[in-house]
C-alpha positions as YAML, in Angstrom:
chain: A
units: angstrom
residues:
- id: 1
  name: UNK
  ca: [-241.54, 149.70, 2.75]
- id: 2
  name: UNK
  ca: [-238.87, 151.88, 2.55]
- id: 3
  name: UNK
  ca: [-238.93, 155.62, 3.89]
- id: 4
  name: UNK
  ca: [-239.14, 158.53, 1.69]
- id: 5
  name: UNK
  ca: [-235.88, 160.58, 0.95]
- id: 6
  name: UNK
  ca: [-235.74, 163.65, 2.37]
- id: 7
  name: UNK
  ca: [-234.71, 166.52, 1.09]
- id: 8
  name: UNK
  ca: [-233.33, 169.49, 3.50]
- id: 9
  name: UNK
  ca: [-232.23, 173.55, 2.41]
- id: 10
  name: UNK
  ca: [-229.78, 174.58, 4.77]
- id: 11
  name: UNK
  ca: [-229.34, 177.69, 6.44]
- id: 12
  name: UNK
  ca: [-226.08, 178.76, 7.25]
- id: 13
  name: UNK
  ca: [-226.50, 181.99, 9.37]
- id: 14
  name: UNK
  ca: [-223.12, 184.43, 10.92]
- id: 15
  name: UNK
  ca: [-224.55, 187.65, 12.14]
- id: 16
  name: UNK
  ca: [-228.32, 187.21, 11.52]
- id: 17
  name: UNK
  ca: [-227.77, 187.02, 7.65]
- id: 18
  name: UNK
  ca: [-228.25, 183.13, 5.61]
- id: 19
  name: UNK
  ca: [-224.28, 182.66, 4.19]
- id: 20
  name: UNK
  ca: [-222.62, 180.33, 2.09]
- id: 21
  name: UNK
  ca: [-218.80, 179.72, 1.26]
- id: 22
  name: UNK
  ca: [-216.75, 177.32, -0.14]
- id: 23
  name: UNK
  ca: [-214.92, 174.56, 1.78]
- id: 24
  name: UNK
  ca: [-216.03, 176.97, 4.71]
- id: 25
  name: UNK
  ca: [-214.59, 179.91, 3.47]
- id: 26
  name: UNK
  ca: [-214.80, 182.99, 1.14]
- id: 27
  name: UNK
  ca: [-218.58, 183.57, 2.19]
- id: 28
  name: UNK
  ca: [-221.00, 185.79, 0.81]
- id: 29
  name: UNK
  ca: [-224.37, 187.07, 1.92]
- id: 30
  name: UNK
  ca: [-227.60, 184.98, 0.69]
- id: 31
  name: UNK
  ca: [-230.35, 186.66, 1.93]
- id: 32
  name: UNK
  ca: [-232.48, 186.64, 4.90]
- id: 33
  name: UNK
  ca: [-233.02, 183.40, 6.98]
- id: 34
  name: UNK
  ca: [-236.99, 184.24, 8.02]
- id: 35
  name: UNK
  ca: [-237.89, 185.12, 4.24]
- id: 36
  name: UNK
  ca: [-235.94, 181.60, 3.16]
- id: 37
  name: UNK
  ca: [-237.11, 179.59, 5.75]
- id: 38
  name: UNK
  ca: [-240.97, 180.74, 4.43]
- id: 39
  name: UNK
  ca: [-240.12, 180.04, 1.15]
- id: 40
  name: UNK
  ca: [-238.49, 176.80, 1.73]
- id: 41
  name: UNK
  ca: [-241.58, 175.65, 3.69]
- id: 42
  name: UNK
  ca: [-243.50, 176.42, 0.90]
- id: 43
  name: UNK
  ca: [-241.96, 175.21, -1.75]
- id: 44
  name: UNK
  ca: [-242.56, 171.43, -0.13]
- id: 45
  name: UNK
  ca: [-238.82, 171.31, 2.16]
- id: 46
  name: UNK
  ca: [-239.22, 168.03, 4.18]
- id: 47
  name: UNK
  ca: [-236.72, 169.96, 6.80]
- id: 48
  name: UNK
  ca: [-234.90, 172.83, 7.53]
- id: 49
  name: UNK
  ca: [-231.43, 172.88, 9.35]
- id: 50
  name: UNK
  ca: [-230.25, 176.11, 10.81]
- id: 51
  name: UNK
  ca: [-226.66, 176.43, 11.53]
- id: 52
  name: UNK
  ca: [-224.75, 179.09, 13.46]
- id: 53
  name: UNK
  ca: [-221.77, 178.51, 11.87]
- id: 54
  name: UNK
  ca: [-219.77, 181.15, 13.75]
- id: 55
  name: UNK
  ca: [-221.48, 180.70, 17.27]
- id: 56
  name: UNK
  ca: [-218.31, 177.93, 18.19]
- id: 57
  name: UNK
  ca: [-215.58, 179.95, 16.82]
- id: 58
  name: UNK
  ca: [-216.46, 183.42, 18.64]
- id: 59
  name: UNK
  ca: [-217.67, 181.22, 21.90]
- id: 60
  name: UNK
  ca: [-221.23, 183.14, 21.77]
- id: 61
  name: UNK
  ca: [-224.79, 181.72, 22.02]
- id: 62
  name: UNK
  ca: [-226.49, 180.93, 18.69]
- id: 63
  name: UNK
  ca: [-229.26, 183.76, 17.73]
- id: 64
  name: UNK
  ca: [-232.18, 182.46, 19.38]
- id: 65
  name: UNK
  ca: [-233.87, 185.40, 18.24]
- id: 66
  name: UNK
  ca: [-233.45, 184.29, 15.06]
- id: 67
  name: UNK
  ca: [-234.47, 180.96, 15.69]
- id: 68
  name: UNK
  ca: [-237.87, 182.15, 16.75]
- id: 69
  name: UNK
  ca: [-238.56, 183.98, 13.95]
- id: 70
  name: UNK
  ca: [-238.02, 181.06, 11.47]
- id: 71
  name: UNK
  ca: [-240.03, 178.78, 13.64]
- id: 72
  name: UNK
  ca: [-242.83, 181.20, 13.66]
- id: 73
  name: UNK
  ca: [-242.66, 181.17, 9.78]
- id: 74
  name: UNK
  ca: [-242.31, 177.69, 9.32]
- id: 75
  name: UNK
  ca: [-244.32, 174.33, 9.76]
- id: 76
  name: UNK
  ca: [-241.65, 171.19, 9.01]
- id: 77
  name: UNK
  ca: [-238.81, 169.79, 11.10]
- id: 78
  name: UNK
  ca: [-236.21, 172.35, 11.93]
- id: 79
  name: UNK
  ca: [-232.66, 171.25, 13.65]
- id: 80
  name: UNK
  ca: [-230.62, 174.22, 14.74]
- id: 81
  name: UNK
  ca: [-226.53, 173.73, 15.63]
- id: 82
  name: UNK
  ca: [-224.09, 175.90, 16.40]
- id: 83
  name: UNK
  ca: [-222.60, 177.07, 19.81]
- id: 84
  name: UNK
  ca: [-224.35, 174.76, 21.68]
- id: 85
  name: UNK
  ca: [-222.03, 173.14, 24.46]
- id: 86
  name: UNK
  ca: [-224.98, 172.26, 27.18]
- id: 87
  name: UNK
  ca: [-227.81, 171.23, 28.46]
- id: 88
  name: UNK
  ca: [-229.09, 174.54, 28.67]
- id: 89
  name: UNK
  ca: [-227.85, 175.64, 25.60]
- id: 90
  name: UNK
  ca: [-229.95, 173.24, 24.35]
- id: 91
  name: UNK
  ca: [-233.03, 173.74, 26.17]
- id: 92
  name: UNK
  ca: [-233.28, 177.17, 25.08]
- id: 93
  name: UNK
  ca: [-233.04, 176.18, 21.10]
- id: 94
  name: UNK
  ca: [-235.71, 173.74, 21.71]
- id: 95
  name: UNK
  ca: [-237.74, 176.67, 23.51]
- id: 96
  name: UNK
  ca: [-237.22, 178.84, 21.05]
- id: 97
  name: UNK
  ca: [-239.16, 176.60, 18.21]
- id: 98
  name: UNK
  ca: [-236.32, 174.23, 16.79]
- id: 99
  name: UNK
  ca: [-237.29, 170.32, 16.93]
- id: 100
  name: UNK
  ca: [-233.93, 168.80, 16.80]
- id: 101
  name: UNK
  ca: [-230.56, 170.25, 17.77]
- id: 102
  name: UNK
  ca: [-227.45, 169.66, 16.17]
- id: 103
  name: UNK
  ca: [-224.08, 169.54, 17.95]
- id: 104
  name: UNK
  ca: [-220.27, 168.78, 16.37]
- id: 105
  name: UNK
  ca: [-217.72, 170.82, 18.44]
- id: 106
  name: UNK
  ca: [-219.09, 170.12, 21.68]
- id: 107
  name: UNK
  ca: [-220.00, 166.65, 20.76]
- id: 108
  name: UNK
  ca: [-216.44, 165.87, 20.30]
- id: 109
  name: UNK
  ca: [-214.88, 167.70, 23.16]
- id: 110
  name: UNK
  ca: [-217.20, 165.73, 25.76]
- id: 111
  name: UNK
  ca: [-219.15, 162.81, 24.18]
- id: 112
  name: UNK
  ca: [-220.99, 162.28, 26.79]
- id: 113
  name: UNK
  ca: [-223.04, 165.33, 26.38]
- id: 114
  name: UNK
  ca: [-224.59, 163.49, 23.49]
- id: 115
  name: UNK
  ca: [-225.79, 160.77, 26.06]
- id: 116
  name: UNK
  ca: [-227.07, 163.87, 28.26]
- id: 117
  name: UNK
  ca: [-228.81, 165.16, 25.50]
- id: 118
  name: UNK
  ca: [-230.80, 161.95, 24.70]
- id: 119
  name: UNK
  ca: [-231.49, 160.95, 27.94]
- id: 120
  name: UNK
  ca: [-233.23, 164.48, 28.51]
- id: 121
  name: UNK
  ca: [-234.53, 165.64, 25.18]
- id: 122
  name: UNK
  ca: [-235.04, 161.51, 23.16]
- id: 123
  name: UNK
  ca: [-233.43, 160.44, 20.81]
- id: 124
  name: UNK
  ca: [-234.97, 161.94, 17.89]
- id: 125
  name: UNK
  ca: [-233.92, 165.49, 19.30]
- id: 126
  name: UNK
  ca: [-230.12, 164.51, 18.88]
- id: 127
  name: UNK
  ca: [-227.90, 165.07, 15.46]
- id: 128
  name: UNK
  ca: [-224.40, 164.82, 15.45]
- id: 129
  name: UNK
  ca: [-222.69, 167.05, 12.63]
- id: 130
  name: UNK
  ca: [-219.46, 165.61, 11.62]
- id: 131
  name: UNK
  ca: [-217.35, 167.77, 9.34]
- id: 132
  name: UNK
  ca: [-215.13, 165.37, 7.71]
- id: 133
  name: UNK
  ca: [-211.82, 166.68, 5.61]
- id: 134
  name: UNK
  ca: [-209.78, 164.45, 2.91]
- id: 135
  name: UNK
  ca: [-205.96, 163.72, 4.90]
- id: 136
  name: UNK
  ca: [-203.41, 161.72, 2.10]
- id: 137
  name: UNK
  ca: [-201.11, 159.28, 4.50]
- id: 138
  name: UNK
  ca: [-197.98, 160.32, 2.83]
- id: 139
  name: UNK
  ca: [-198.91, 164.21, 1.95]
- id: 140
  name: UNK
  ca: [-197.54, 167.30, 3.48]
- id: 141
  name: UNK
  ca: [-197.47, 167.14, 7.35]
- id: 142
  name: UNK
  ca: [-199.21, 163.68, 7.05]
- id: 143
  name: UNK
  ca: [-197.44, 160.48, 7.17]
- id: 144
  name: UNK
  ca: [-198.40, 157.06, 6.95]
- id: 145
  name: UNK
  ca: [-198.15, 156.67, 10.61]
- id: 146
  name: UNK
  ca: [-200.91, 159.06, 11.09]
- id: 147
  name: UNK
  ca: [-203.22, 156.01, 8.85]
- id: 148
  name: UNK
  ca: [-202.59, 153.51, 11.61]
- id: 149
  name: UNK
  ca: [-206.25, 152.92, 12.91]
- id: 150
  name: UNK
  ca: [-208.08, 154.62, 10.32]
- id: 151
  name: UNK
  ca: [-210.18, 153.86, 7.34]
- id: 152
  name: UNK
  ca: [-208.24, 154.37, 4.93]
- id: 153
  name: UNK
  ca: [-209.44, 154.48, 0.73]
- id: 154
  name: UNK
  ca: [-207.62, 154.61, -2.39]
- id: 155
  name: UNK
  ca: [-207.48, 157.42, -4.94]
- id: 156
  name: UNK
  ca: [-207.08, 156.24, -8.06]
- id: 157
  name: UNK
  ca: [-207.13, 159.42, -10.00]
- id: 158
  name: UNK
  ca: [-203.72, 159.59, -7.84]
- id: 159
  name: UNK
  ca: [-201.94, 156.98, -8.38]
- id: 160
  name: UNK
  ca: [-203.35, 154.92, -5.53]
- id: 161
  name: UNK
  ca: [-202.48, 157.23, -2.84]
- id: 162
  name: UNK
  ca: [-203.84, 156.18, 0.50]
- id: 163
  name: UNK
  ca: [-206.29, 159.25, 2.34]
- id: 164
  name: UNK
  ca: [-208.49, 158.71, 5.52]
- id: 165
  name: UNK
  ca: [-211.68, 161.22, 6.64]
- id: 166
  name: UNK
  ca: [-210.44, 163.55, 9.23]
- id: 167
  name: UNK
  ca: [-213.43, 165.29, 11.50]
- id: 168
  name: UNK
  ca: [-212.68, 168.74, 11.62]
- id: 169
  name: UNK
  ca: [-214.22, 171.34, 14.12]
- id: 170
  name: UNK
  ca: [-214.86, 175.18, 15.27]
- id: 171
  name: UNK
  ca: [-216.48, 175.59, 11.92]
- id: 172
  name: UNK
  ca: [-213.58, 173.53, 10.29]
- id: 173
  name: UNK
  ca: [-210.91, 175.58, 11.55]
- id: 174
  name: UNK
  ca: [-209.63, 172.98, 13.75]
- id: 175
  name: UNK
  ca: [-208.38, 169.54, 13.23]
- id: 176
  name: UNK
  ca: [-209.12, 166.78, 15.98]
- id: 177
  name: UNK
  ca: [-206.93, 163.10, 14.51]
- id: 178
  name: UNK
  ca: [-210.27, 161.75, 14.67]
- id: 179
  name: UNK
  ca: [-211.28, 159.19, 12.11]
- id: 180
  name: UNK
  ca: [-214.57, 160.17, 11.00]
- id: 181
  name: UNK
  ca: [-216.16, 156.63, 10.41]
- id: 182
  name: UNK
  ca: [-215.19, 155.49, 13.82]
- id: 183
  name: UNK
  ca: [-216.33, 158.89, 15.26]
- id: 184
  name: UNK
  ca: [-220.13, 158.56, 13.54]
- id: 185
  name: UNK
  ca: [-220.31, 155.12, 15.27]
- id: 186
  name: UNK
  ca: [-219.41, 156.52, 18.55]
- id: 187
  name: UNK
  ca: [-221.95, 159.04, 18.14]
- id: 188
  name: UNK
  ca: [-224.22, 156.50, 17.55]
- id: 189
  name: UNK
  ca: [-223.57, 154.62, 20.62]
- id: 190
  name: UNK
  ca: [-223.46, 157.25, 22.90]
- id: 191
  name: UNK
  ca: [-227.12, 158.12, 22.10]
- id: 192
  name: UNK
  ca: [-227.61, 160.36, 18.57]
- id: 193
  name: UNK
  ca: [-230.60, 159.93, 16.53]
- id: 194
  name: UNK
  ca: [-228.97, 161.34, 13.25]
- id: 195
  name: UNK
  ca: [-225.91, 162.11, 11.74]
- id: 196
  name: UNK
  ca: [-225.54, 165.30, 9.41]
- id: 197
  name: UNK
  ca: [-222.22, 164.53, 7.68]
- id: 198
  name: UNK
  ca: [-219.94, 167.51, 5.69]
- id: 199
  name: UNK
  ca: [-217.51, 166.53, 3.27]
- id: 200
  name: UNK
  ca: [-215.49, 169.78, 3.58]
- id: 201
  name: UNK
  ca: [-213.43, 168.75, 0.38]
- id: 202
  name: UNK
  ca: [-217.10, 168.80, -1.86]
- id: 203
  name: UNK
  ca: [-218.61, 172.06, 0.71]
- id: 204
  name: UNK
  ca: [-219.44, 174.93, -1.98]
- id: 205
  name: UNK
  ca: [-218.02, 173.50, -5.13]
- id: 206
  name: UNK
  ca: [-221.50, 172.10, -6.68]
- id: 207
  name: UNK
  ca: [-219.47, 169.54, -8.29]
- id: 208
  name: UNK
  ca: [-221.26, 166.68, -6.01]
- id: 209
  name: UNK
  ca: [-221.78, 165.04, -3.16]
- id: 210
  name: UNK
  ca: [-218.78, 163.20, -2.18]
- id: 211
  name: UNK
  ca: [-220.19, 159.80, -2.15]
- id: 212
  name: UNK
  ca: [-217.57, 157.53, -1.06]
- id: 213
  name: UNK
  ca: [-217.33, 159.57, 2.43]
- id: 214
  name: UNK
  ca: [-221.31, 159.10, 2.59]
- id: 215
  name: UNK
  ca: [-221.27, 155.69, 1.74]
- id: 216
  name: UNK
  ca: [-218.87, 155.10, 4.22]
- id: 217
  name: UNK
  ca: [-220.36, 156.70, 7.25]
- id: 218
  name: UNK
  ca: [-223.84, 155.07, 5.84]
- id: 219
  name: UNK
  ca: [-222.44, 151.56, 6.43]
- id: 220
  name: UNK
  ca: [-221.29, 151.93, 9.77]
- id: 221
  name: UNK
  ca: [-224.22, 153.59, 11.35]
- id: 222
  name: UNK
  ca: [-227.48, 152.35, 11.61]
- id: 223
  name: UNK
  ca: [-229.42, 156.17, 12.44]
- id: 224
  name: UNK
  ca: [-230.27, 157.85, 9.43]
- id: 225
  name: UNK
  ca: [-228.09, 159.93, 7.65]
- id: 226
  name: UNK
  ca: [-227.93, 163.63, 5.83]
- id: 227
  name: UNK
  ca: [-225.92, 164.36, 3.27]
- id: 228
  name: UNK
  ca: [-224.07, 168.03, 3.07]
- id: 229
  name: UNK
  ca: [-221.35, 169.24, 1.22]
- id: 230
  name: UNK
  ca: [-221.34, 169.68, -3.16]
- id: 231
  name: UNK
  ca: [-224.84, 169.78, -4.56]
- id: 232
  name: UNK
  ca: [-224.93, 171.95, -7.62]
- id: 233
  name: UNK
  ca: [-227.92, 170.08, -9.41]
- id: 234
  name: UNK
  ca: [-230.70, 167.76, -8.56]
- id: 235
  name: UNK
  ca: [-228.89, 165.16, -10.64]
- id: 236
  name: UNK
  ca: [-226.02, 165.26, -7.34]
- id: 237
  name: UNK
  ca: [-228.98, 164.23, -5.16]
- id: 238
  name: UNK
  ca: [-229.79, 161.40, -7.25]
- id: 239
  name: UNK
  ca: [-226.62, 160.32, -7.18]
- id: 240
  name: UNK
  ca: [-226.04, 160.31, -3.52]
- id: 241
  name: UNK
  ca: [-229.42, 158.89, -3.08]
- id: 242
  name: UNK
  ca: [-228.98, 155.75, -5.11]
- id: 243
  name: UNK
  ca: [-225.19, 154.88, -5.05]
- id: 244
  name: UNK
  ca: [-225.00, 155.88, -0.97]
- id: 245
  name: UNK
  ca: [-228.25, 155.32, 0.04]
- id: 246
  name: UNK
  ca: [-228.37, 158.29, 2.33]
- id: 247
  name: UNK
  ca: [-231.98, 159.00, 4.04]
- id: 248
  name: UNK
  ca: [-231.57, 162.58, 3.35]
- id: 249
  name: UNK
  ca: [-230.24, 165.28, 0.94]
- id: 250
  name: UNK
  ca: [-229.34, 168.63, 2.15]
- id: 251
  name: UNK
  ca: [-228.13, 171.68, 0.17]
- id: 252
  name: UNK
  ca: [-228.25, 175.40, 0.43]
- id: 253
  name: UNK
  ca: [-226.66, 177.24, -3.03]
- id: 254
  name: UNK
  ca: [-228.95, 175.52, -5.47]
- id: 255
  name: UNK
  ca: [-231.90, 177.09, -3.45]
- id: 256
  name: UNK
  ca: [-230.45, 180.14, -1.97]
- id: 257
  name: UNK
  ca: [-229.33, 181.60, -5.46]
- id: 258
  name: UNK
  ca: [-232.43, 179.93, -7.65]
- id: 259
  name: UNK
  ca: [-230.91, 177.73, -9.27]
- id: 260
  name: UNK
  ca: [-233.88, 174.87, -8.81]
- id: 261
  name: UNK
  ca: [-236.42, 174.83, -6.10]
- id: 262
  name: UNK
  ca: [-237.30, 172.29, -3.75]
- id: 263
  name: UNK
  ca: [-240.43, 171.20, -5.63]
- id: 264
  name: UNK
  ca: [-238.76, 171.15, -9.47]
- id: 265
  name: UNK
  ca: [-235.88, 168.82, -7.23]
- id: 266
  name: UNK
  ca: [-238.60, 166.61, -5.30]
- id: 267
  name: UNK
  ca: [-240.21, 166.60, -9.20]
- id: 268
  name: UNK
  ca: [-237.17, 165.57, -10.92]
- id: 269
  name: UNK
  ca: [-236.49, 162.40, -8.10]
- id: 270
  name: UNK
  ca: [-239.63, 161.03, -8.12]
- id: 271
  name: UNK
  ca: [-239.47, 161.16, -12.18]
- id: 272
  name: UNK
  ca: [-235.81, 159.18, -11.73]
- id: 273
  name: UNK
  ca: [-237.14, 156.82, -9.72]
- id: 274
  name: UNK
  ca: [-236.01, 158.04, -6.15]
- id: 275
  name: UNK
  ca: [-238.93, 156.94, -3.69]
- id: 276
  name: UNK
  ca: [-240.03, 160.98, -2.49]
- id: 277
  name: UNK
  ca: [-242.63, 162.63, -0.90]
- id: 278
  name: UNK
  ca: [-244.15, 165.12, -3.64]
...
């Protein structure tokens, strides 16, 4: 039997307020993460994902404060990420009342802190966040030479121009020349238990998941999967669902500004077919 789908608000938090931009930038204020995080819970969330998502940029610890409080609010699965770059780092988030951290920044600076983490914490405390950015082989600053030894796709709504998945990092800011497919089966290997993958590209847009990028990273990985980046509607989750077959859904401006809930979402799936847990 397969598992259910999951389905996952996300809270991105800078300065003890819940944010959201667009491709990671141009972001506004969305309320308060405690009050969310209750009404998330609530409202039938299978998870909740915290992210710090300027605790890598400004090299500071992520809010465990904050962390506390939501955990003391909330009774699902909650992975926390952001400015964690050790052991202890990570010990205290789990202290504080998150199940699961996530790590992307440091993950890709020293790999083997994702074996650390597993060997220490299991498995199933261990996501890898992969921000992954659209590069064109013969575009701008990038030339074909850069495609040697990626995956490279098509675009046909470009005349067939050639474009790889670049992971990006310090809250996108940064580019690393790593190709994101290989790096998600690295991550596997070296010991994560999930992979929460941001198309940067779809981040903010509500125009949809970007499906070929989650497709992608689905079929070289054999750990489950979140998808992040483009929901506007429940019909995006759908999509992703059945033509990626992602384990999990996650999405923050359809919740944060009302536009559905989780449990008119988790309605409309089950109605569509999508195998849910209601």
């Amino acid at each position: 039997m397969t598992l259910a789908k999951r389905i996952i608000p996300c809270l991105d938090v800078d300065n003890g307020r819940v944010v959201k931009g667009v491709h990671f930038a141009d972001v506004k204020d969305a309320g308060d993460p405690v009050e969310l995080a209750k009404k998330y819970s609530e409202q039938g969330a299978d998870e909740l994902v915290f992210l710090d998502i300027t605790a890598s940029q400004q090299g500071r610890d992520t809010m465990k404060n904050v962390v506390r409080r939501v955990a003391s609010v909330i009774d699902i699965p909650f992975t926390v990420g952001g400015g964690i770059k050790k052991l202890d780092d990570a010990r205290g988030i789990l202290l504080s009342g998150a199940d699961k951290v996530s790590i992307n920044t440091a993950a890709v600076k020293d790999p083997e802190l994702i074996t650390q983490l597993m060997k220490i914490f299991g498995k199933q405390c261990v996501v890898v966040a992969i921000d992954a950015k659209r590069r064109y082989c013969d575009h701008g600053d990038d030339k074909e030479e850069e495609c040697k030894d990626k995956q490279t796709f098509t675009d046909k709504k470009r005349k067939g121009k050639k474009y790889w998945f670049e992971v990006m990092i310090f809250g996108g800011k940064e580019r690393t020349g790593l190709d994101a497919i290989a790096w998600a089966r690295q991550a596997e290997s070296k010991g994560a238990g999930e992979i929460l993958l941001t198309s940067i590209d779809a981040d903010g847009t509500e125009n949809g998941y970007d499906v070929e990028l989650t497709k992608a990273i689905c079929k070289a990985v054999t750990i489950p999967v979140i998808a992040s980046g483009g929901c506007g509607n429940a019909r995006h989750m759908r999509d992703v669902f059945e033509k990626a077959d992602v384990d999990a859904a996650l999405a923050a401006s359809i919740f944060h500004y009302e536009k559905s809930t989780v449990d008119k979402v988790k309605k409309y799936l089950k109605r569509s077919g999508v195998r849910i847990r209601v």
